[in-house]
């Protein structure tokens, strides 16, 4: 919950705007400001104070205890100009909250945390448990001192400007090790604990078994990703409570699936009870990986039969491939999600001219693999290969990466051994349509006239089908120096089904500084004025020019009603 505190009418107006935007996330604290701050500080995970920063500092100073536990505090001036992350930037989430508040109120977020200020990911913001000399290692990264990265297990981390040697170390491991001097230890969630239990098994017995198994194998409980078991045990109280106390999800699998998993120690007892010869080992290994702790039974002080079993597997480190659409070129049409993925990636793969567009958004330490025109398949293979090495990879393309861009060849290369995330972008067709007016107001289709990858016979058939179906058509790749006859041919096909006065929009370099646009007709378009940087949109039989804009009505009935009797 986010506590909201204000002292004046101006502050209350901004406070109420935020409360209206986030009704389920916020709570307004009224009354004397000092009392309101103290109550909110004790009851909420975050605070937004619509007060002067000096006043907020004096009010919260006596309340501050531990930066890892204190709520994050954001201060907004009464003019609503700035949202200042005051305390708890990382641990309390104040930095992120400042950006969110800024979006709602139109305020400028002010973040002064050192790593954020210079574009470095904070070690305590990676979503992983971190131990050791976090402050010292972070300071070394900030100062440009040599920092060694020791990744004992593969995990897709954001870019860290660390090499193979240095006085300071970032260690990525699921082993039960103590951080040495000048070392920060990151704990990735690589371990899956498979658990089986008899009905009524006490939670303490399950929990003790799991903890002992991890400790004896030299594994860290902080790297446990989940407890896994058979579906019949989904509601077993001892297993459910053990997962809750470990702070991990309980994942269940069908017995039919577990029965297909090869295990070293199958048994007749679980086969008869729940339909699979293995629960603990099979549940640990069902998604692949290495069995680190074979099936192990609990021990009871009174010598009675064990009521719980467990096994531990290290799941394969899964790389992460984000296929990112950069939009048509304008920076303000690059989505926030795309920016986030670019800053998260430790490896960027893309066409050189697209890399140049967003190079300033990359974090220090990002490895850039760029190439020229005509190497789409090679870029896709490179991106997938890097992800399979366990890296966080961003593969970029213009517009939307799934439209005539990199998503298709990348997904054709990728298998289920990596995580693939699609990040949509504003397409050239949409950017051009916004310039022209509303040409895509009804059913429409995009067709590329490049026969580099598609035979002309197929393209021609699609153009004819669109013409016969009376669809608005947006042509990509309409004309190049060596390919100048396809656009006239396509226009001739459309002309058999539409009048010469059909509106046609021509937009070159949509959204870019040298953007140009004009509205013409199907009979008046000169194909020689079109090139590969141009998008050509041909209206349907209902499309009209209205006040210099190209408009396709939302429906034919609507158009008829607007025209009235003839």
Coordinates of C-alpha atoms in Angstrom, one line a residue:
X1 CA 0.0 0.0 0.0
X2 CA 1.2 3.6 -0.8
X3 CA 0.4 6.2 1.8
X4 CA -0.4 9.7 0.5
X5 CA 0.2 12.7 2.7
X6 CA -0.4 16.4 1.9
X7 CA -0.5 19.7 3.8
X8 CA -2.0 22.3 1.5
X9 CA -4.9 22.5 -1.0
X10 CA -2.5 22.4 -4.0
X11 CA -0.8 19.3 -2.6
X12 CA -4.2 17.7 -1.9
X13 CA -5.3 18.3 -5.5
X14 CA -2.2 16.4 -6.8
X15 CA -2.7 13.8 -4.0
X16 CA -6.3 13.2 -5.1
X17 CA -5.3 12.8 -8.7
X18 CA -2.9 10.0 -7.7
X19 CA -5.5 8.4 -5.5
X20 CA -8.0 8.4 -8.3
X21 CA -5.5 6.8 -10.7
X22 CA -4.5 4.1 -8.2
X23 CA -7.5 3.4 -6.0
X24 CA -6.4 -0.1 -5.1
X25 CA -2.8 0.9 -4.3
X26 CA -3.1 4.0 -2.3
X27 CA -4.5 5.2 1.1
X28 CA -4.9 8.9 2.0
X29 CA -3.7 9.9 5.4
X30 CA -5.4 13.0 6.8
X31 CA -4.9 15.0 10.0
X32 CA -1.7 16.7 11.3
X33 CA 1.1 16.1 8.9
X34 CA 3.5 14.7 11.5
X35 CA 1.0 12.2 12.7
X36 CA 0.0 11.3 9.2
X37 CA 3.6 10.6 8.2
X38 CA 4.3 8.5 11.3
X39 CA 1.1 6.4 10.7
X40 CA 1.8 5.9 7.0
X41 CA 5.5 5.0 7.7
X42 CA 4.4 2.2 10.0
X43 CA 1.6 0.9 7.9
X44 CA 2.6 1.3 4.3
X45 CA 5.3 -0.1 2.1
X46 CA 5.8 3.2 0.3
X47 CA 4.9 6.9 0.9
X48 CA 4.3 9.8 -1.5
X49 CA 4.5 13.1 0.4
X50 CA 3.2 16.3 -1.3
X51 CA 5.5 18.5 0.8
X52 CA 8.9 20.2 0.6
X53 CA 11.8 17.8 0.7
X54 CA 13.2 19.6 3.8
X55 CA 10.0 19.1 5.7
X56 CA 9.8 15.4 4.7
X57 CA 13.4 14.8 5.8
X58 CA 12.8 16.2 9.2
X59 CA 9.6 14.2 9.6
X60 CA 11.0 10.8 8.6
X61 CA 14.5 11.1 10.1
X62 CA 13.5 9.8 13.5
X63 CA 11.7 6.9 11.8
X64 CA 14.5 5.6 9.6
X65 CA 16.0 2.3 10.7
X66 CA 17.3 0.0 7.9
X67 CA 17.4 0.8 4.2
X68 CA 16.5 -2.8 3.4
X69 CA 13.3 -2.6 5.5
X70 CA 12.2 1.1 5.5
X71 CA 9.4 2.1 3.1
X72 CA 10.4 4.0 0.0
X73 CA 9.6 7.7 0.2
X74 CA 8.9 9.9 -2.8
X75 CA 8.5 13.7 -2.3
X76 CA 6.4 15.7 -4.8
X77 CA 6.5 19.5 -4.7
X78 CA 3.2 21.3 -4.4
X79 CA 3.5 22.6 -8.0
X80 CA 3.6 19.0 -9.2
X81 CA 6.8 19.6 -11.1
X82 CA 9.1 17.0 -9.6
X83 CA 8.8 13.5 -8.1
X84 CA 11.9 13.0 -5.9
X85 CA 13.0 9.5 -4.8
X86 CA 14.0 10.6 -1.3
X87 CA 14.8 7.4 0.6
X88 CA 14.6 3.6 -0.2
X89 CA 15.5 4.1 -3.9
X90 CA 16.2 0.4 -4.4
X91 CA 15.1 -1.5 -1.3
X92 CA 11.9 0.5 -0.9
X93 CA 11.2 0.9 -4.6
X94 CA 11.2 4.7 -4.5
X95 CA 13.1 5.0 -7.7
X96 CA 10.5 3.1 -9.7
X97 CA 7.7 4.8 -7.8
X98 CA 9.1 8.2 -8.7
X99 CA 8.9 7.3 -12.4
X100 CA 5.3 6.0 -12.0
X101 CA 4.2 9.1 -10.1
X102 CA 5.8 11.2 -12.8
X103 CA 3.8 9.5 -15.5
X104 CA 0.5 10.1 -13.7
X105 CA 1.1 13.7 -12.6
X106 CA 3.3 14.8 -15.5
X107 CA 6.1 15.5 -13.0
X108 CA 9.9 15.0 -13.7
X109 CA 11.2 12.0 -11.8
X110 CA 14.4 12.8 -9.8
X111 CA 16.5 9.8 -9.0
X112 CA 19.9 10.3 -7.5
X113 CA 20.9 6.8 -6.6
X114 CA 24.5 6.5 -7.9
X115 CA 24.0 3.4 -10.1
X116 CA 20.8 4.7 -11.7
X117 CA 22.4 8.1 -12.3
X118 CA 25.1 6.6 -14.5
X119 CA 23.0 3.8 -16.1
X120 CA 24.4 0.8 -14.1
X121 CA 22.1 -1.8 -12.8
X122 CA 22.2 -1.9 -9.0
X123 CA 23.2 -5.3 -7.7
X124 CA 20.2 -5.1 -5.3
X125 CA 17.7 -4.4 -8.2
X126 CA 18.3 -7.6 -10.2
X127 CA 15.5 -9.5 -8.6
X128 CA 18.0 -12.0 -7.1
X129 CA 19.1 -12.4 -3.4
X130 CA 22.4 -10.8 -3.0
X131 CA 24.9 -11.1 -0.1
X132 CA 28.3 -9.8 0.8
X133 CA 30.0 -6.5 0.1
X134 CA 27.3 -5.1 -2.1
X135 CA 28.2 -1.5 -1.4
X136 CA 31.9 -2.0 -2.0
X137 CA 31.4 -3.9 -5.3
X138 CA 28.8 -1.3 -6.5
X139 CA 31.3 1.5 -5.7
X140 CA 34.0 -0.3 -7.6
X141 CA 31.7 -0.6 -10.6
X142 CA 30.8 3.1 -10.4
X143 CA 34.5 4.1 -10.1
X144 CA 35.5 1.9 -13.1
X145 CA 37.7 -0.3 -11.0
X146 CA 38.4 -3.8 -12.3
X147 CA 35.6 -6.2 -11.2
X148 CA 35.6 -9.9 -11.9
X149 CA 32.4 -11.7 -12.9
X150 CA 32.4 -15.4 -11.7
X151 CA 29.3 -17.1 -13.1
X152 CA 29.3 -20.6 -11.7
X153 CA 25.8 -21.1 -13.1
X154 CA 24.3 -19.6 -16.2
X155 CA 21.7 -16.9 -15.6
X156 CA 20.6 -14.0 -17.9
X157 CA 21.8 -11.0 -16.1
X158 CA 21.7 -7.4 -17.3
X159 CA 25.0 -5.9 -18.5
X160 CA 27.6 -5.6 -15.8
X161 CA 30.9 -3.9 -16.7
X162 CA 32.9 -6.8 -15.2
X163 CA 35.6 -8.9 -16.7
X164 CA 37.6 -12.0 -15.7
X165 CA 39.9 -10.3 -13.2
X166 CA 39.7 -7.6 -10.6
X167 CA 40.1 -6.7 -7.0
X168 CA 36.4 -7.0 -6.5
X169 CA 34.1 -9.9 -7.6
X170 CA 30.5 -10.5 -8.5
X171 CA 29.9 -14.2 -8.0
X172 CA 26.8 -15.9 -9.4
X173 CA 26.3 -19.2 -7.6
X174 CA 23.7 -21.5 -6.0
X175 CA 26.3 -23.0 -3.7
X176 CA 26.3 -22.5 0.0
X177 CA 29.3 -20.2 0.2
X178 CA 30.2 -17.3 2.3
X179 CA 31.0 -14.1 0.4
X180 CA 34.7 -13.3 0.7
X181 CA 36.1 -9.8 1.2
X182 CA 35.3 -7.5 -1.7
X183 CA 32.8 -10.0 -3.1
X184 CA 29.0 -9.8 -3.8
X185 CA 27.2 -13.1 -4.2
X186 CA 24.1 -13.3 -6.4
X187 CA 21.8 -16.3 -5.9
X188 CA 19.9 -17.2 -9.1
X189 CA 16.8 -19.4 -8.7
X190 CA 18.3 -22.5 -10.2
X191 CA 17.2 -25.2 -7.8
X192 CA 14.0 -27.3 -7.9
X193 CA 13.2 -29.3 -4.9
X194 CA 10.9 -32.3 -5.6
X195 CA 8.9 -33.4 -2.6
X196 CA 6.7 -36.4 -1.8
X197 CA 4.8 -36.9 1.5
X198 CA 2.4 -39.3 3.1
X199 CA -1.0 -37.9 4.1
X200 CA -0.7 -35.8 7.2
X201 CA 3.1 -35.4 7.1
X202 CA 4.0 -32.5 9.4
X203 CA 5.3 -29.3 7.8
X204 CA 8.2 -29.3 10.1
X205 CA 9.3 -32.8 8.9
X206 CA 9.1 -31.7 5.3
X207 CA 10.9 -28.4 6.0
X208 CA 13.7 -30.0 8.0
X209 CA 14.2 -32.7 5.3
X210 CA 14.5 -30.0 2.6
X211 CA 16.8 -27.8 4.6
X212 CA 19.1 -30.7 5.6
X213 CA 19.3 -32.0 2.0
X214 CA 20.3 -28.6 0.7
X215 CA 22.9 -28.0 3.5
X216 CA 24.5 -31.4 3.2
X217 CA 24.8 -30.9 -0.6
X218 CA 26.3 -27.5 -0.1
X219 CA 23.4 -25.7 -1.8
X220 CA 21.8 -22.4 -0.8
X221 CA 18.2 -22.3 0.1
X222 CA 18.1 -18.8 -1.4
X223 CA 18.5 -20.3 -4.9
X224 CA 15.4 -22.6 -4.5
X225 CA 13.0 -21.6 -7.3
X226 CA 10.1 -23.9 -6.3
X227 CA 8.9 -26.9 -4.5
X228 CA 7.4 -29.5 -6.9
X229 CA 5.2 -32.5 -6.3
X230 CA 2.5 -34.6 -7.9
X231 CA -1.0 -33.2 -8.5
X232 CA -2.6 -35.4 -5.8
X233 CA -0.5 -33.6 -3.2
X234 CA -1.4 -30.1 -4.2
X235 CA -3.4 -29.5 -1.0
X236 CA -1.2 -31.6 1.4
X237 CA -1.0 -29.2 4.4
X238 CA 2.6 -30.1 5.3
X239 CA 3.9 -29.5 1.8
X240 CA 1.9 -26.3 1.3
X241 CA 3.2 -24.8 4.6
X242 CA 6.8 -25.9 3.8
X243 CA 6.6 -24.0 0.5
X244 CA 5.2 -20.9 2.2
X245 CA 7.8 -20.9 4.9
X246 CA 10.6 -21.2 2.3
X247 CA 9.0 -18.4 0.4
X248 CA 8.7 -20.3 -2.9
X249 CA 5.8 -21.4 -5.1
X250 CA 4.4 -24.9 -4.9
X251 CA 4.2 -26.4 -8.4
X252 CA 2.3 -29.6 -9.2
X253 CA 2.5 -32.0 -12.1
X254 CA 0.2 -34.7 -13.4
X255 CA 1.2 -38.3 -12.5
X256 CA 1.1 -39.2 -16.2
X257 CA 3.8 -36.7 -16.9
X258 CA 6.0 -37.6 -13.9
X259 CA 5.8 -41.3 -14.9
X260 CA 7.6 -40.4 -18.2
X261 CA 10.6 -38.9 -16.4
X262 CA 13.6 -41.3 -16.1
X263 CA 14.8 -41.4 -12.5
X264 CA 17.5 -43.5 -10.7
X265 CA 15.3 -44.7 -7.9
X266 CA 11.7 -45.6 -9.0
X267 CA 9.4 -47.3 -6.5
X268 CA 6.3 -49.4 -6.5
X269 CA 4.8 -47.5 -3.5
X270 CA 4.1 -44.2 -5.1
X271 CA 3.0 -45.9 -8.3
X272 CA 0.3 -47.6 -6.4
X273 CA -0.6 -44.5 -4.4
X274 CA -0.5 -41.7 -6.9
X275 CA 0.1 -43.3 -10.3
X276 CA 3.8 -42.6 -10.9
X277 CA 6.9 -44.6 -9.8
X278 CA 8.6 -41.4 -8.6
X279 CA 7.4 -38.2 -7.1
X280 CA 10.4 -36.4 -5.6
X281 CA 13.0 -37.2 -8.2
X282 CA 10.6 -36.9 -11.1
X283 CA 9.1 -33.6 -9.9
X284 CA 12.6 -32.2 -9.5
X285 CA 13.7 -33.4 -13.0
X286 CA 10.4 -33.0 -15.0
X287 CA 11.7 -29.8 -16.8
X288 CA 15.2 -31.2 -17.3
X289 CA 18.3 -30.5 -15.4
X290 CA 20.9 -32.2 -13.3
X291 CA 20.0 -34.3 -10.2
X292 CA 22.2 -33.0 -7.4
X293 CA 20.5 -34.8 -4.5
X294 CA 18.9 -38.2 -5.2
X295 CA 15.7 -39.2 -3.3
X296 CA 16.2 -38.7 0.4
X297 CA 13.8 -39.7 3.2
X298 CA 13.1 -37.8 6.3
X299 CA 14.3 -39.1 9.7
X300 CA 12.0 -39.3 12.7
X301 CA 13.2 -39.1 16.3
X302 CA 11.0 -42.0 17.4
X303 CA 12.3 -44.3 14.7
X304 CA 8.9 -44.5 13.0
X305 CA 8.6 -44.7 9.1
X306 CA 9.5 -41.6 7.2
X307 CA 6.6 -39.5 6.0
X308 CA 8.5 -37.3 3.5
X309 CA 10.9 -37.6 0.6
X310 CA 12.8 -35.0 -1.4
X311 CA 15.2 -34.6 -4.2
X312 CA 17.0 -31.6 -5.6
X313 CA 17.8 -30.8 -9.2
X314 CA 19.6 -27.8 -10.8
X315 CA 17.5 -26.7 -13.8
X316 CA 19.3 -25.6 -16.9
X317 CA 20.1 -22.0 -17.0
X318 CA 17.6 -20.5 -19.5
X319 CA 18.7 -17.7 -21.6
X320 CA 16.4 -14.8 -22.5
X321 CA 15.7 -13.5 -25.9
X322 CA 13.7 -10.3 -26.3
X323 CA 12.6 -9.5 -29.8
X324 CA 12.2 -5.8 -29.7
X325 CA 10.3 -3.5 -32.2
X326 CA 11.9 -0.1 -32.3
X327 CA 9.0 1.6 -34.0
X328 CA 9.2 3.7 -37.2
X329 CA 12.1 5.8 -36.1
X330 CA 10.9 8.6 -33.8
X331 CA 12.3 8.3 -30.3
X332 CA 8.9 9.2 -28.7
X333 CA 7.3 6.3 -30.6
X334 CA 9.7 3.8 -28.9
X335 CA 7.6 2.1 -26.2
X336 CA 8.6 2.1 -22.5
X337 CA 8.7 -1.7 -22.6
X338 CA 11.1 -1.6 -25.5
X339 CA 13.4 0.8 -23.6
X340 CA 13.2 -1.5 -20.5
X341 CA 14.3 -4.5 -22.6
X342 CA 17.1 -2.6 -24.2
X343 CA 18.5 -1.7 -20.8
X344 CA 18.0 -5.2 -19.5
X345 CA 19.9 -6.9 -22.3
X346 CA 23.6 -7.8 -21.8
X347 CA 23.9 -8.6 -25.5
X348 CA 22.3 -6.6 -28.3
X349 CA 22.0 -8.0 -31.9
X350 CA 20.8 -5.8 -34.7
X351 CA 21.2 -4.1 -38.1
X352 CA 23.9 -1.4 -37.7
X353 CA 21.7 1.5 -38.6
X354 CA 19.1 0.4 -36.0
X355 CA 21.7 0.0 -33.4
X356 CA 22.8 3.6 -34.0
X357 CA 19.3 4.8 -33.3
X358 CA 19.2 3.4 -29.7
X359 CA 22.9 3.1 -28.8
X360 CA 22.5 5.8 -26.2
X361 CA 19.9 3.8 -24.3
X362 CA 22.1 0.8 -23.7
X363 CA 23.7 0.3 -20.3
X364 CA 27.5 0.4 -19.9
X365 CA 28.9 -3.1 -20.6
X366 CA 26.3 -4.1 -23.1
X367 CA 28.0 -6.3 -25.8
X368 CA 26.8 -5.1 -29.3
X369 CA 26.8 -7.5 -32.3
X370 CA 25.8 -5.5 -35.3
X371 CA 25.8 -6.3 -39.0
X372 CA 24.7 -4.7 -42.3
X373 CA 21.8 -5.2 -44.7
X374 CA 20.9 -8.7 -45.9
X375 CA 22.1 -10.7 -42.9
X376 CA 18.7 -11.2 -41.2
X377 CA 19.0 -15.0 -40.8
X378 CA 22.5 -14.7 -39.5
X379 CA 21.5 -12.1 -36.9
X380 CA 18.6 -14.4 -35.8
X381 CA 21.0 -17.3 -35.5
X382 CA 23.5 -15.2 -33.5
X383 CA 20.8 -13.9 -31.1
X384 CA 19.4 -17.4 -30.4
X385 CA 23.0 -18.8 -29.9
X386 CA 23.8 -16.1 -27.4
X387 CA 20.6 -16.8 -25.5
X388 CA 21.4 -20.5 -25.4
X389 CA 24.7 -19.5 -23.7
X390 CA 22.5 -18.1 -20.9
X391 CA 22.7 -14.4 -21.8
X392 CA 19.9 -11.8 -21.7
X393 CA 19.7 -10.9 -25.4
X394 CA 17.8 -8.2 -27.3
X395 CA 17.3 -8.7 -31.0
X396 CA 16.1 -5.4 -32.6
X397 CA 14.1 -4.6 -35.7
X398 CA 12.3 -1.5 -37.0
X399 CA 8.5 -1.1 -36.6
X400 CA 7.1 -4.1 -34.9
X401 CA 9.6 -7.0 -34.8
X402 CA 6.9 -9.4 -35.8
X403 CA 6.0 -7.6 -39.0
X404 CA 8.4 -8.1 -41.9
X405 CA 11.2 -8.1 -39.3
X406 CA 13.3 -10.3 -37.0
X407 CA 10.7 -12.2 -34.9
X408 CA 9.9 -14.7 -37.6
X409 CA 13.5 -15.8 -38.4
X410 CA 14.4 -15.8 -34.7
X411 CA 11.5 -17.9 -33.6
X412 CA 12.2 -20.3 -36.5
X413 CA 15.7 -20.8 -35.0
X414 CA 14.6 -20.9 -31.3
X415 CA 13.4 -24.0 -29.5
X416 CA 11.9 -24.3 -26.0
X417 CA 15.3 -24.2 -24.3
X418 CA 15.2 -20.4 -24.1
X419 CA 12.7 -17.9 -23.0
X420 CA 11.4 -15.7 -25.8
X421 CA 9.7 -12.4 -25.2
X422 CA 8.1 -10.3 -27.9
X423 CA 8.0 -6.5 -27.5
X424 CA 5.6 -4.9 -29.9
X425 CA 6.4 -1.7 -31.7
X426 CA 4.6 0.9 -33.8
X427 CA 4.6 -0.3 -37.4
X428 CA 5.4 1.9 -40.5
X429 CA 1.8 1.3 -41.6
X430 CA 0.4 2.7 -38.4
X431 CA 2.8 5.6 -38.4
X432 CA 1.9 6.5 -42.0
X433 CA -1.8 6.1 -41.3
X434 CA -1.6 8.5 -38.4
X435 CA 0.0 11.1 -40.8
X436 CA -2.6 10.6 -43.5
X437 CA -5.7 10.7 -41.2
X438 CA -7.6 7.5 -40.7
X439 CA -7.1 5.3 -43.8
X440 CA -7.2 2.0 -41.8
X441 CA -10.6 2.6 -40.2
X442 CA -12.0 -0.6 -41.7
X443 CA -10.5 -4.0 -42.7
X444 CA -7.1 -3.6 -44.2
X445 CA -4.1 -5.7 -45.2
X446 CA -0.3 -5.1 -45.5
X447 CA 1.5 -6.6 -48.5
X448 CA 5.3 -6.4 -49.2
X449 CA 6.1 -6.0 -52.8
X450 CA 9.6 -7.3 -52.4
X451 CA 10.1 -10.6 -54.2
X452 CA 13.4 -11.3 -52.5
X453 CA 11.8 -13.9 -50.1
X454 CA 8.4 -14.4 -51.8
X455 CA 7.8 -15.3 -55.5
X456 CA 6.0 -12.6 -57.4
X457 CA 3.3 -15.1 -58.3
X458 CA 2.4 -15.4 -54.6
X459 CA 2.5 -11.6 -54.1
X460 CA 0.3 -11.1 -57.2
X461 CA -2.3 -13.5 -55.9
X462 CA -2.5 -11.7 -52.6
X463 CA -2.9 -8.3 -54.2
X464 CA -5.7 -9.7 -56.4
X465 CA -7.4 -11.2 -53.4
X466 CA -7.2 -7.9 -51.5
X467 CA -8.5 -6.0 -54.5
X468 CA -11.5 -8.4 -54.9
X469 CA -12.2 -8.3 -51.1
X470 CA -12.2 -4.4 -51.2
X471 CA -9.6 -4.2 -48.5
X472 CA -7.5 -1.1 -47.8
X473 CA -4.0 -2.1 -48.8
X474 CA -0.7 -0.8 -47.4
X475 CA 2.3 -1.6 -49.6
X476 CA 5.7 -2.1 -47.9
X477 CA 8.9 -2.2 -49.9
X478 CA 7.1 -0.8 -52.9
X479 CA 9.9 0.1 -55.2
X480 CA 13.7 0.1 -55.4
X481 CA 16.3 0.9 -58.1
X482 CA 16.5 -2.7 -59.3
X483 CA 12.9 -3.5 -58.7
X484 CA 10.7 -0.9 -60.3
X485 CA 7.9 -2.8 -62.1
X486 CA 6.1 -4.4 -59.1
X487 CA 4.3 -1.3 -57.8
X488 CA 2.8 -0.4 -61.2
X489 CA 1.7 -4.0 -61.7
X490 CA 0.0 -4.0 -58.2
X491 CA -1.7 -0.7 -58.9
X492 CA -3.1 -2.1 -62.2
X493 CA -4.6 -5.0 -60.4
X494 CA -6.3 -2.7 -57.8
X495 CA -7.5 -0.5 -60.6
X496 CA -9.7 -3.3 -62.0
X497 CA -11.8 -3.1 -58.8
X498 CA -11.5 0.6 -57.8
X499 CA -12.1 3.9 -59.5
X500 CA -9.2 6.2 -60.6
X501 CA -10.3 8.7 -57.9
X502 CA -9.7 6.2 -55.0
X503 CA -7.5 8.0 -52.4
X504 CA -3.9 6.9 -52.1
X505 CA -1.6 8.1 -49.3
X506 CA 2.1 8.2 -49.8
X507 CA 4.3 8.7 -46.7
X508 CA 8.1 8.6 -46.8
X509 CA 10.2 8.2 -43.6
X510 CA 7.1 8.3 -41.4
X511 CA 7.8 9.9 -37.9
X512 CA 11.4 10.8 -38.8
X513 CA 12.8 14.4 -39.2
X514 CA 12.7 14.2 -43.0
X515 CA 9.1 12.8 -43.1
X516 CA 7.0 13.8 -46.1
X517 CA 3.4 12.9 -47.0
X518 CA 1.0 13.5 -49.8
X519 CA -2.5 12.5 -50.8
X520 CA -3.1 11.5 -54.3
X521 CA -5.4 9.1 -56.2
X522 CA -5.1 5.7 -57.8
X523 CA -5.1 7.2 -61.2
X524 CA -2.8 10.1 -60.3
X525 CA 0.0 8.2 -58.4
X526 CA 3.4 8.2 -60.2
X527 CA 5.3 5.1 -59.1
X528 CA 8.6 6.8 -60.0
X529 CA 8.1 9.1 -56.9
X530 CA 8.1 6.1 -54.6
X531 CA 11.1 4.3 -53.0
X532 CA 12.0 1.7 -50.3
X533 CA 11.6 4.3 -47.5
X534 CA 8.0 4.9 -48.6
X535 CA 4.7 3.4 -47.4
X536 CA 1.8 3.5 -50.0
X537 CA -1.7 3.1 -48.7
X538 CA -4.5 2.5 -51.2
X539 CA -8.1 3.1 -50.0
X540 CA -11.1 0.8 -50.6
X541 CA -14.3 1.8 -52.4
X542 CA -15.5 3.6 -49.3
X543 CA -12.4 5.6 -48.5
X544 CA -12.8 9.4 -49.0
X545 CA -10.7 12.6 -48.8
X546 CA -12.2 14.7 -46.0
X547 CA -10.6 18.1 -45.4
X548 CA -7.3 17.0 -46.9
X549 CA -7.2 13.8 -44.8
X550 CA -7.6 10.2 -46.0
X551 CA -10.6 8.6 -44.2
X552 CA -12.0 5.1 -44.4
X553 CA -15.3 4.8 -42.6
X554 CA -15.8 2.2 -39.9
X555 CA -18.5 0.6 -42.0
X556 CA -20.3 0.8 -45.3
X557 CA -23.6 1.4 -43.6
X558 CA -22.2 4.4 -41.8
X559 CA -20.9 5.7 -45.0
X560 CA -24.3 5.3 -46.7
X561 CA -26.0 7.1 -43.8
X562 CA -23.6 10.0 -44.1
X563 CA -24.1 10.4 -47.8
X564 CA -27.9 10.4 -47.5
X565 CA -30.2 9.8 -50.5
X566 CA -28.8 10.1 -53.9

